[in-house]
XYZ file of C-alpha atoms in Angstrom:
669
model
C -8.084 22.353 39.661
C -4.176 22.519 38.856
C -1.654 21.933 42.302
C 0.137 24.623 43.932
C 4.042 23.575 43.266
C 5.766 22.198 45.593
C 8.139 25.103 45.667
C 8.838 28.306 47.500
C 11.661 29.901 46.417
C 10.900 33.138 42.956
C 10.702 32.936 40.235
C 13.142 33.654 37.392
C 11.613 36.679 35.987
C 12.686 38.366 32.532
C 13.829 42.225 31.099
C 10.140 42.274 30.929
C 8.206 41.285 33.196
C 7.259 37.129 31.882
C 8.939 34.372 33.299
C 10.540 31.599 31.244
C 6.756 29.649 31.147
C 4.683 32.704 30.672
C 6.211 35.114 28.425
C 4.614 38.571 28.651
C 2.346 39.446 25.713
C 5.460 41.738 24.641
C 7.627 39.276 24.728
C 5.127 36.794 22.165
C 5.048 39.928 19.858
C 7.209 39.734 18.863
C 8.563 36.531 19.147
C 5.974 35.196 16.962
C 6.916 38.558 14.360
C 10.238 36.765 14.164
C 8.383 32.870 13.044
C 6.030 35.313 10.973
C 9.307 35.789 8.902
C 10.707 32.717 9.040
C 7.919 30.222 8.940
C 8.003 32.339 5.618
C 10.865 31.095 3.959
C 10.449 27.355 4.959
C 7.150 27.833 3.241
C 9.593 29.236 0.120
C 12.391 27.162 -0.109
C 9.323 23.651 -0.180
C 8.078 25.374 -3.090
C 11.080 25.871 -4.679
C 12.171 22.233 -3.701
C 8.372 21.100 -4.886
C 9.261 19.858 -8.168
C 11.225 16.474 -7.363
C 8.040 15.738 -5.498
C 5.659 16.813 -7.942
C 7.481 14.081 -9.942
C 6.628 11.787 -7.584
C 3.260 12.150 -8.021
C 2.897 11.725 -11.441
C 5.086 8.488 -10.892
C 2.685 6.590 -9.085
C -0.285 8.057 -11.402
C 0.732 7.005 -13.955
C 2.206 3.245 -12.560
C -1.511 2.051 -13.463
C -1.361 -1.421 -14.260
C -0.763 -4.771 -12.887
C -0.644 -8.421 -13.302
C -1.304 -11.853 -11.620
C 1.254 -15.060 -12.030
C 0.981 -18.136 -11.000
C 4.049 -20.387 -10.797
C 3.603 -22.860 -14.176
C 5.485 -25.778 -12.022
C 2.487 -25.669 -9.892
C -0.372 -25.535 -12.712
C 1.661 -29.167 -13.673
C 1.457 -30.361 -10.970
C -2.522 -29.104 -10.731
C -2.497 -31.063 -14.481
C -1.344 -34.250 -13.335
C -3.576 -34.672 -9.974
C -7.100 -33.512 -12.476
C -8.542 -34.275 -15.864
C -7.422 -31.090 -16.981
C -4.968 -30.651 -19.632
C -2.410 -27.350 -18.628
C -2.881 -26.062 -22.057
C -6.820 -25.723 -20.577
C -6.063 -24.869 -17.267
C -3.307 -21.876 -18.288
C -6.638 -20.851 -20.476
C -9.305 -20.941 -17.365
C -6.933 -18.567 -16.268
C -6.361 -16.376 -18.800
C -9.859 -15.524 -19.031
C -10.186 -14.908 -15.114
C -7.298 -12.046 -15.616
C -3.824 -13.951 -15.236
C -1.343 -12.718 -17.908
C 2.033 -14.048 -16.919
C 3.717 -16.777 -15.751
C 6.736 -17.725 -14.044
C 8.998 -20.550 -14.527
C 11.634 -22.441 -12.638
C 14.696 -23.534 -14.209
C 15.238 -27.637 -14.649
C 17.896 -29.596 -12.879
C 18.473 -33.243 -13.371
C 16.115 -33.333 -10.261
C 12.777 -32.192 -11.628
C 13.477 -33.767 -14.930
C 14.140 -37.305 -13.743
C 10.038 -36.154 -10.836
C 8.499 -34.985 -14.191
C 9.474 -38.922 -15.874
C 11.982 -37.154 -18.719
C 14.779 -38.390 -17.344
C 16.158 -41.461 -15.195
C 18.987 -40.569 -12.626
C 20.985 -43.616 -11.839
C 24.014 -44.024 -9.784
C 26.205 -46.486 -10.944
C 25.691 -49.503 -8.621
C 21.345 -48.872 -9.368
C 22.557 -49.296 -13.132
C 24.951 -52.222 -12.344
C 21.483 -54.112 -9.938
C 19.234 -52.760 -12.913
C 21.336 -54.159 -15.487
C 21.767 -57.757 -12.943
C 20.238 -60.566 -15.019
C 21.035 -59.131 -18.459
C 23.101 -59.888 -21.339
C 24.484 -56.185 -20.397
C 26.438 -57.373 -16.704
C 28.859 -56.222 -15.328
C 29.335 -53.729 -17.943
C 28.724 -50.617 -15.748
C 32.488 -50.213 -14.801
C 31.696 -49.224 -10.677
C 35.496 -47.814 -10.485
C 33.823 -44.880 -12.449
C 31.906 -42.739 -9.957
C 28.779 -40.734 -11.075
C 25.190 -40.607 -12.677
C 24.371 -42.586 -15.511
C 21.008 -40.693 -17.148
C 18.939 -41.350 -19.930
C 18.664 -39.166 -22.651
C 15.047 -37.960 -22.926
C 12.739 -38.845 -25.808
C 12.334 -35.172 -26.449
C 15.095 -33.615 -29.290
C 14.555 -30.406 -27.404
C 15.780 -31.304 -23.404
C 18.197 -33.313 -25.722
C 19.917 -29.547 -26.341
C 19.737 -28.521 -23.534
C 21.235 -31.302 -21.792
C 24.066 -31.826 -23.868
C 24.550 -27.795 -24.485
C 24.676 -26.942 -20.719
C 26.036 -30.514 -19.508
C 29.341 -30.705 -22.258
C 29.061 -34.915 -21.533
C 29.772 -38.078 -23.391
C 27.148 -40.817 -23.970
C 26.988 -44.107 -23.281
C 25.434 -47.330 -24.820
C 24.540 -50.093 -22.879
C 22.702 -52.149 -26.052
C 20.087 -49.658 -27.393
C 19.621 -47.836 -24.229
C 21.926 -44.664 -24.339
C 23.039 -42.799 -21.308
C 24.691 -39.325 -20.514
C 27.279 -39.471 -17.887
C 27.684 -36.796 -15.782
C 31.215 -37.634 -12.994
C 31.109 -36.935 -9.243
C 33.456 -33.858 -9.709
C 31.522 -32.506 -12.687
C 30.489 -28.880 -12.036
C 26.924 -29.370 -12.308
C 24.699 -31.855 -9.193
C 21.838 -32.885 -9.581
C 19.795 -30.090 -8.276
C 22.072 -27.201 -10.131
C 20.045 -25.866 -12.758
C 21.006 -26.657 -16.187
C 17.963 -24.097 -18.369
C 14.436 -23.601 -18.834
C 11.833 -25.147 -19.827
C 11.825 -25.367 -23.965
C 8.290 -27.277 -24.125
C 6.884 -25.309 -21.534
C 7.803 -21.841 -22.372
C 6.464 -23.171 -25.956
C 3.044 -24.037 -24.330
C 3.122 -20.468 -22.520
C 3.664 -18.478 -25.757
C 0.775 -20.909 -27.907
C -1.500 -19.965 -24.638
C -0.365 -15.457 -25.529
C 0.975 -15.530 -21.716
C 3.861 -14.048 -21.440
C 6.454 -15.801 -18.812
C 9.273 -14.460 -15.403
C 12.007 -16.369 -15.626
C 12.838 -16.960 -11.915
C 16.428 -16.809 -11.391
C 18.472 -19.453 -8.646
C 22.199 -17.962 -7.043
C 24.334 -20.907 -7.934
C 27.585 -21.737 -5.175
C 29.692 -22.612 -8.445
C 30.757 -19.708 -10.679
C 30.056 -21.279 -13.695
C 27.096 -21.756 -13.234
C 25.535 -18.613 -12.569
C 27.219 -17.467 -16.065
C 25.551 -20.076 -17.970
C 21.900 -19.426 -16.165
C 22.488 -15.200 -17.488
C 23.271 -16.469 -21.304
C 20.612 -18.602 -22.023
C 18.133 -15.508 -20.071
C 19.589 -13.626 -22.876
C 19.667 -15.667 -25.523
C 16.177 -16.656 -24.330
C 14.488 -12.306 -24.674
C 11.906 -12.345 -26.173
C 8.731 -9.627 -26.176
C 6.930 -12.455 -23.702
C 9.685 -12.165 -20.950
C 10.507 -9.180 -19.762
C 11.075 -10.199 -15.995
C 13.498 -11.724 -13.642
C 12.274 -12.477 -9.972
C 14.868 -14.329 -7.924
C 14.748 -17.316 -6.639
C 15.818 -18.633 -3.433
C 16.858 -15.645 -0.978
C 19.817 -14.392 -2.918
C 20.350 -12.382 -5.506
C 22.193 -14.169 -8.243
C 26.104 -14.004 -7.791
C 25.613 -13.186 -4.052
C 28.606 -14.149 -2.232
C 30.766 -13.660 -6.248
C 33.305 -11.107 -7.316
C 31.413 -11.413 -10.882
C 27.799 -10.317 -8.996
C 27.740 -7.035 -10.477
C 28.418 -8.083 -13.862
C 25.992 -10.850 -13.404
C 23.586 -8.016 -12.647
C 24.055 -5.382 -15.212
C 23.978 -8.204 -18.569
C 20.195 -9.562 -17.953
C 20.006 -5.015 -17.098
C 21.228 -4.304 -20.206
C 19.766 -7.827 -22.595
C 16.382 -5.814 -21.308
C 15.357 -7.869 -18.130
C 14.182 -5.601 -14.973
C 14.342 -7.616 -11.781
C 10.784 -8.090 -9.462
C 11.398 -7.989 -5.958
C 8.818 -9.801 -3.384
C 6.995 -7.503 -0.875
C 8.988 -8.041 2.875
C 11.068 -11.061 0.924
C 15.051 -10.706 3.329
C 17.091 -10.679 -0.597
C 21.046 -11.495 -0.083
C 22.522 -8.556 -1.716
C 19.487 -7.515 -3.266
C 20.268 -3.920 -2.237
C 23.462 -4.215 -5.492
C 19.751 -5.180 -8.726
C 18.937 -1.357 -6.710
C 21.584 0.337 -7.443
C 22.950 -0.778 -10.607
C 19.592 -1.000 -12.142
C 18.234 2.319 -10.892
C 16.242 1.139 -9.102
C 13.820 0.033 -11.997
C 12.089 -3.052 -10.317
C 8.618 -3.998 -10.223
C 7.643 -4.957 -6.364
C 5.676 -8.125 -5.608
C 3.314 -9.581 -3.263
C 2.877 -13.508 -2.575
C -0.244 -14.559 -1.316
C 0.305 -18.624 -1.058
C -2.209 -20.397 0.249
C -0.254 -23.116 1.148
C 0.553 -20.974 4.667
C -2.070 -21.883 6.863
C -2.497 -18.022 7.641
C -3.147 -16.473 4.912
C -5.371 -20.135 3.961
C -6.597 -19.195 6.218
C -8.647 -15.978 4.940
C -10.666 -17.979 2.588
C -10.535 -15.894 -1.028
C -12.785 -12.768 0.216
C -9.561 -12.570 2.225
C -6.895 -13.559 -0.030
C -8.363 -11.248 -3.177
C -8.643 -7.527 -0.678
C -5.021 -8.663 1.106
C -3.918 -8.169 -2.529
C -6.303 -5.409 -3.390
C -4.362 -3.230 -0.617
C -1.552 -4.567 -1.731
C -2.342 -2.619 -4.842
C -3.676 0.303 -3.700
C -1.655 1.528 -1.021
C 1.712 0.106 -1.294
C 2.978 0.802 -4.715
C 2.945 -3.495 -5.223
C 2.248 -4.581 -9.659
C 2.862 -7.443 -9.094
C 0.213 -10.786 -7.226
C 2.537 -13.608 -6.828
C -0.441 -15.860 -6.978
C 0.439 -20.103 -5.674
C -2.275 -22.779 -6.291
C -2.284 -24.822 -3.334
C -0.565 -27.995 -3.619
C -2.204 -30.447 -1.290
C -5.350 -31.808 -0.976
C -8.053 -31.556 -3.527
C -7.109 -30.477 -6.540
C -10.010 -30.037 -8.190
C -10.766 -27.486 -4.721
C -7.780 -25.647 -5.406
C -8.338 -24.776 -8.825
C -11.654 -23.509 -8.323
C -10.555 -21.303 -5.755
C -7.247 -20.135 -7.685
C -9.976 -19.673 -10.867
C -11.555 -17.362 -7.530
C -9.342 -15.190 -6.316
C -8.433 -14.415 -10.409
C -12.307 -13.752 -10.631
C -12.282 -11.674 -6.827
C -9.363 -10.036 -7.762
C -10.556 -7.832 -10.396
C -13.606 -7.149 -9.090
C -11.848 -5.612 -5.711
C -9.915 -4.769 -7.175
C -9.991 -0.197 -7.219
C -11.295 1.865 -10.705
C -7.449 3.159 -11.194
C -6.103 0.264 -11.782
C -5.801 -1.754 -14.777
C -4.696 -5.684 -16.114
C -1.803 -5.432 -17.947
C 2.164 -5.545 -17.583
C 2.750 -3.365 -14.826
C 4.364 -0.079 -15.900
C 7.560 0.724 -14.327
C 8.128 3.091 -12.182
C 9.451 7.584 -14.204
C 12.762 8.151 -12.880
C 12.054 10.365 -9.605
C 15.166 12.662 -8.746
C 15.560 15.042 -6.482
C 18.474 17.807 -7.616
C 21.533 18.608 -5.241
C 20.071 22.352 -6.049
C 16.961 21.444 -3.842
C 18.291 19.376 -1.469
C 20.634 22.148 -0.057
C 17.297 24.387 0.395
C 15.659 21.362 1.615
C 18.411 21.223 4.589
C 18.056 25.081 5.339
C 14.329 24.701 5.450
C 15.282 21.346 8.449
C 17.520 23.286 10.713
C 14.677 26.789 10.603
C 11.916 24.416 11.278
C 14.196 22.647 14.023
C 15.407 26.579 15.442
C 11.594 27.423 15.081
C 10.758 23.979 17.220
C 13.807 24.374 19.575
C 11.535 28.050 21.658
C 10.684 24.585 23.226
C 13.206 24.295 24.767
C 13.504 27.112 26.541
C 17.398 26.589 27.257
C 19.612 28.046 25.440
C 22.618 26.369 24.547
C 19.747 23.126 24.547
C 18.195 24.918 21.178
C 21.345 25.906 19.330
C 22.449 22.253 19.792
C 19.544 21.308 18.177
C 20.232 23.285 15.376
C 23.494 23.446 15.605
C 22.857 19.014 15.129
C 20.785 18.712 12.724
C 22.934 21.207 10.683
C 26.191 18.781 10.694
C 23.501 16.330 9.978
C 22.926 17.527 6.688
C 26.484 19.177 6.858
C 27.648 15.333 6.676
C 25.386 14.244 4.507
C 26.701 16.837 1.983
C 30.304 16.210 2.227
C 30.352 12.186 2.455
C 26.307 11.367 0.285
C 25.790 8.674 3.107
C 22.081 8.014 2.762
C 21.768 7.523 6.442
C 23.278 11.077 7.271
C 19.318 12.349 5.453
C 17.397 9.499 7.238
C 18.691 10.983 10.659
C 17.905 14.803 9.757
C 13.935 13.208 8.285
C 13.940 11.761 12.172
C 14.764 14.641 13.859
C 11.897 16.345 11.690
C 9.763 13.841 12.728
C 9.493 14.224 16.276
C 9.800 17.726 16.705
C 7.334 18.828 15.158
C 4.511 16.355 16.856
C 6.299 17.332 20.010
C 6.245 20.680 18.458
C 2.832 21.539 17.162
C 1.100 19.966 19.966
C 3.069 22.372 22.487
C 2.966 25.283 19.955
C -0.965 25.765 20.347
C -1.227 24.306 23.623
C -3.802 27.781 24.586
C -6.674 26.275 26.238
C -9.989 27.859 24.983
C -13.885 26.464 25.070
C -14.746 28.245 22.036
C -15.542 26.557 19.297
C -14.072 28.830 17.088
C -10.698 28.777 18.696
C -10.383 25.495 19.839
C -10.980 25.105 15.247
C -8.108 27.853 15.007
C -5.290 25.489 17.371
C -6.345 21.996 15.157
C -5.488 24.217 12.367
C -2.299 25.367 13.255
C -1.234 21.946 14.625
C -2.402 20.477 12.157
C -0.236 22.804 9.636
C 2.855 22.665 12.613
C 2.603 18.373 11.789
C 1.892 19.062 7.812
C 4.950 21.642 7.293
C 6.944 17.996 9.271
C 5.554 15.804 6.933
C 5.931 18.356 3.265
C 10.364 18.431 5.067
C 10.589 14.943 5.292
C 8.323 13.840 2.424
C 10.511 16.238 0.666
C 13.991 14.586 1.498
C 13.482 11.010 2.117
C 12.718 11.200 -1.544
C 13.410 9.305 -5.633
C 12.711 5.766 -6.355
C 15.162 3.939 -3.743
C 12.286 5.174 -1.635
C 8.693 4.218 -4.280
C 10.240 0.661 -4.335
C 11.212 1.198 -0.604
C 14.823 -0.129 -0.871
C 15.319 3.089 1.625
C 13.519 3.434 3.895
C 12.718 5.704 7.121
C 14.910 4.689 9.710
C 13.300 5.172 13.556
C 9.315 5.196 13.257
C 9.653 3.754 17.254
C 10.427 6.597 18.341
C 8.455 8.946 16.247
C 5.580 6.751 18.276
C 7.426 7.100 21.042
C 9.442 10.298 21.833
C 6.439 12.845 21.079
C 4.402 11.795 24.220
C 8.309 11.508 25.802
C 7.902 15.746 25.341
C 4.925 16.118 25.858
C 4.882 14.470 29.188
C 8.117 16.390 30.184
C 6.163 19.635 29.419
C 3.634 18.815 31.352
C 6.031 18.404 34.146
C 7.203 21.886 34.174
C 4.394 23.628 33.229
C 2.870 21.766 36.500
C 5.426 22.688 38.241
C 6.715 25.912 37.031
C 10.194 24.765 36.283
C 12.491 27.240 34.749
C 15.609 24.470 33.793
C 17.644 28.261 33.452
C 18.429 28.086 37.150
C 19.891 25.244 37.919
C 19.471 26.188 41.329
C 15.982 26.465 41.100
C 15.110 23.548 39.124
C 17.428 21.353 41.332
C 15.346 22.225 44.347
C 11.915 21.583 42.527
C 13.007 17.846 41.841
C 14.425 17.163 44.821
C 10.964 17.938 46.348
C 9.542 15.998 43.463
C 11.307 13.138 44.391
C 10.766 13.126 48.158
C 6.819 13.535 47.337
C 5.003 10.908 48.437
C 3.903 7.590 47.023
C 0.304 6.505 47.456
C -1.038 3.270 46.182
C -3.282 4.850 44.015
C 0.068 6.434 42.202
C 1.125 2.773 41.625
C -1.954 1.695 40.146
C -1.723 4.805 37.986
C 1.631 3.860 37.017
C 1.033 0.067 35.845
C -2.140 1.540 34.243
C 0.006 3.795 31.804
C 2.826 1.158 31.720
C 0.132 -1.656 30.462
C -1.509 1.297 27.885
C 2.389 1.951 26.804
C 2.368 -1.965 25.856
C -0.553 -2.456 24.447
C 0.422 0.996 22.707
C 3.424 0.501 21.195
C 2.108 -3.731 20.636
C 0.576 -2.586 17.606
C 2.872 -0.056 15.772
C 3.499 -1.644 12.348
C 2.248 -4.207 10.781
C 2.509 -6.761 12.684
C 0.605 -5.068 15.951
C -2.409 -6.760 18.062
C -5.469 -5.827 16.732
C -9.247 -7.150 17.311
C -11.722 -9.070 15.389
C -14.263 -6.088 16.250
C -11.496 -4.004 15.666
C -10.490 -5.663 12.002
C -14.519 -5.607 10.420
C -15.361 -2.143 11.658
C -11.963 -0.827 9.445
C -13.179 -3.175 6.252
C -16.470 -1.281 6.692
C -14.573 1.469 7.092
C -12.501 0.823 4.042
C -14.971 -0.003 1.686
C -17.035 2.969 2.691
C -14.232 5.336 2.185
C -11.588 2.988 -0.103
C -9.063 4.609 2.077
C -9.867 4.104 6.027
C -8.393 7.004 8.686
C -6.010 5.461 11.874
C -8.501 5.053 14.324
C -5.320 6.101 16.602
C -6.291 9.236 14.674
C -9.808 10.009 14.627
C -10.930 8.573 17.963
C -8.097 8.530 20.584
C -5.385 11.539 19.500
C -6.938 14.358 17.754
C -10.606 13.850 20.313
C -8.099 14.165 22.893
C -6.578 16.480 21.533
C -9.553 18.639 21.082
C -10.461 17.585 24.678
C -7.221 19.253 26.122
C -7.628 22.578 24.820
C -11.198 22.500 26.255
C -10.269 21.030 29.826
C -6.782 23.021 29.830
C -8.441 26.363 31.092
C -10.689 24.837 33.880
C -8.209 22.093 34.372
C -4.300 22.892 33.813
C -3.444 19.853 34.954
C -6.018 18.137 33.525
C -5.506 19.113 30.425
C -2.013 18.571 29.698
C -2.363 15.390 30.841
C -4.892 14.330 28.506
C -2.819 16.376 25.745
C -0.198 14.025 26.190
C -2.415 11.832 24.388
C -3.429 14.205 22.033
C 0.088 13.787 20.581
C -1.033 10.632 19.367
C -3.336 11.617 16.360
C -0.237 14.213 15.204
C 2.719 11.825 15.358
C 0.215 8.930 13.762
C 0.235 11.370 10.375
C 4.133 11.614 10.466
C 3.524 8.241 10.646
C 1.101 7.685 7.961
C 3.349 9.775 5.498
C 6.777 8.288 6.663
C 6.048 5.030 4.804
C 7.547 6.189 1.405
C 6.282 3.672 -0.407
C 2.928 4.301 0.086
C 1.290 6.259 -3.026
C 0.997 10.343 -1.851
C -2.424 10.990 -2.972
C -3.806 7.897 -0.186
C -1.754 9.167 2.466
C -3.116 12.147 1.564
C -6.641 11.369 2.471
C -6.214 9.103 4.441
C -5.342 11.573 6.902
C -7.980 14.596 5.715
C -10.158 11.565 7.082
C -8.620 11.670 10.754
C -8.571 15.236 10.754
C -11.896 15.769 10.142
C -13.775 12.963 11.705
C -10.632 13.674 14.551
C -12.290 17.569 15.741
C -16.079 16.216 15.259
C -15.218 13.026 17.514
C -13.067 16.192 19.774
C -16.275 17.898 19.742
C -17.978 14.656 21.186
C -15.324 14.064 24.086
C -16.233 17.524 25.416
C -20.295 17.355 25.044
C -19.139 13.606 27.292
C -16.741 15.066 29.241
C -19.196 18.153 30.826
C -21.897 15.875 31.458
C -19.155 13.700 33.815
C -18.357 17.057 35.064
C -22.155 17.327 36.058
C -22.097 14.291 37.667
C -19.543 14.017 39.231
C -19.306 17.511 41.009
C -22.730 16.697 43.135
C -20.988 13.351 43.712
C -17.156 14.867 44.768
C -19.123 17.837 47.088
C -21.536 14.784 48.752
C -19.143 12.143 49.552
C -15.074 13.685 49.315
C-alpha cells in the first residue's frame, strides 16, 4: 500500500473542491472537452500537411533496386595470385550478381607496382647504367624521376597528356623525366586506367569512378575534366576516395562538384564514413546521392561474421536503412583461391537473403520529397498545440506557458532564419514530451482487461501523434539520405524516464508546486528521511540498470549472443523484428503498472517508470529518419501487439507472486 505522505500541511484546494494532483470530476470533464477540440485541430493540421509524408512513402517504395560493387584493383590482385584471368573472374562474379566495378585513379606508384612502368631517381638510373656505354650520361644535377615509356599506347597517351613532360633517351630506351618540383608526385592521381575500362565494358559491366581530393588544385581540375570526358552510359557514379570530398579545403570545391553533377554523375556516400566537407555534395546535388554499405572481410570483425553473417548484414542494410549499394571487398591476404570462393558465395548468398521486394539493378535515386513552407507552418502550429496539451502535467501555469512559448520561439526562429537546427529542436521537444505525457495522462489504475486495453491504446495514440509530428517536420531527401538527422536521441532515452520518476515522487508525496511553502517543507522533510542500507542497495541497482540501459542505446550497444540469436530468429520469422525493450520490457511494465496502480499506487508508479521505455522506444524507431516508414510501422505494430500480450502475462506472474508472498509476509514480517 502507498505510504502516508510525510507532511501535515493543508492541501491547496481548488474552487471546485479538487486539488492540483486530484482534480474533481467536473474539472476533468471540462479539461477533456477543451482538449478534444485541440486534438481534433492537431489531427486536421497533420492531415492537411500529409502530402509530403505520402511523397516520402512513395519515394521509398519506388526505390527498389540495389547493386553490388567490387573494386577492380582487388579483382586484379586475385587474378594475379590465382589461375583465373581478370575476364574469368569478372564473368564468374557477374553470373552471381555483380553489376558494378569501382576504379581508383592510376598513380605512378600503382603503374610501377603493376609492372607497366619503372620509376627511378637520377641516382638510381645512373647506378643501373654503370658499366654500360651510357655511364655518366645521367645529369645528376637534374633532380627528379625517370619513368620508362610504357609499351601500351593507351598508357603513353595518359602519361603524356597528364604530365606534359618531355622524353630523354639512353640508346633505344626512352624515359619521361619528371622534375622533382613538378606538381605531380608519385602518389598523385593521373587518371583512370583505359585498359581496365575497356576490360570492364567488354564484360558488360558498369563501373564507378573513385575520385580523391589532391592537395593541388590543378590536379583536381584535371581529374574532374578526365572524368567528364569519360562519361558514358556505363558510368554514372562518383565514390569519394579517402575521407575528403574532391576540392575539400580549396576555394573551387563547389565548382568541381557542380561540374561532375551537371555532367550526369551522382555521388555515392559510404554509410558511417566521416567525409570531410561531404555536406557540400548534398547541398549542390539537392541530395541526389546513393547510400553505400561497405562489407570488408579484411576487417577482422567482418571476417568473423562468416559469409552468412556478411550477407545478412548487407541484406539488412538495404531493407532497413535505405542503402542501395553494397560495396564488397575481396580479402587481399591468405589463400586467394579461397578469397575468390568467398566473394562468389557472398554474391550468390546476398540475392537469397534479400527480400523479394528488392531486385538487382542500377540503384534509383530517391524521388524529390519536399515540405512546402505552408505545410511546415501548419506543422509548427500543431506542435505548439501538442506541447500546450501535454504541458498540463507540469501543473504550474508559468512553467506551462514557458514550455509552450519556448517551442513557439523555436518555430519562429526557424521561419525567420531558415536554420534546420531550430526545426530539429522543435522535433526533439515533441519526441521527449510525447512518451512522457502519454504514460502520465493514461496512468489510471484498472484491473479489467478492457480498461487496460483502452488506456494502452490511448497512450499509444498520443505517442503516435507525436511521432507523426516529428516525422512530418523532419521530412525530405536530406533526412532520407541521412545528411541531416534527428538530434538528441540520448535525451529521448533518458528524460521521459526522469519525468516519470518525478511524477511518481510528486504523486506519492502529493506535492503542490503552486504552494511554494508547502513544497519546500515536503522537500526538506523528504531530504531528512533516514537512509537505510537497502536504500543504498536499491540506488546502486538502479544506477547499474541505468548504465546498462544507456549502454544498449545506439548501433554499438551491448548485446548478448543468445539475444542476438533470438533477434535473428524474430527477423527471419516476422520479416522485421520488434524491439525487445518494447515488447518484453516497456509495454508489459506499462500494462502491469496500470493493473497494480489501484491496489498499490507506489508500486504501480514504479512499474510505469519502466513502462515509458516502450513508448520512448517507438518514438526513437521513427526518429531514425533514414529507416523506411513501412518498416518502422510494421516494427511498432508488432511491439504494441506483443507488448500487450506480455503485459497480461506479467499480470498473471504478479498475481502468482502476490499469492505466494502474502502468507509469508504475515508469518515472518
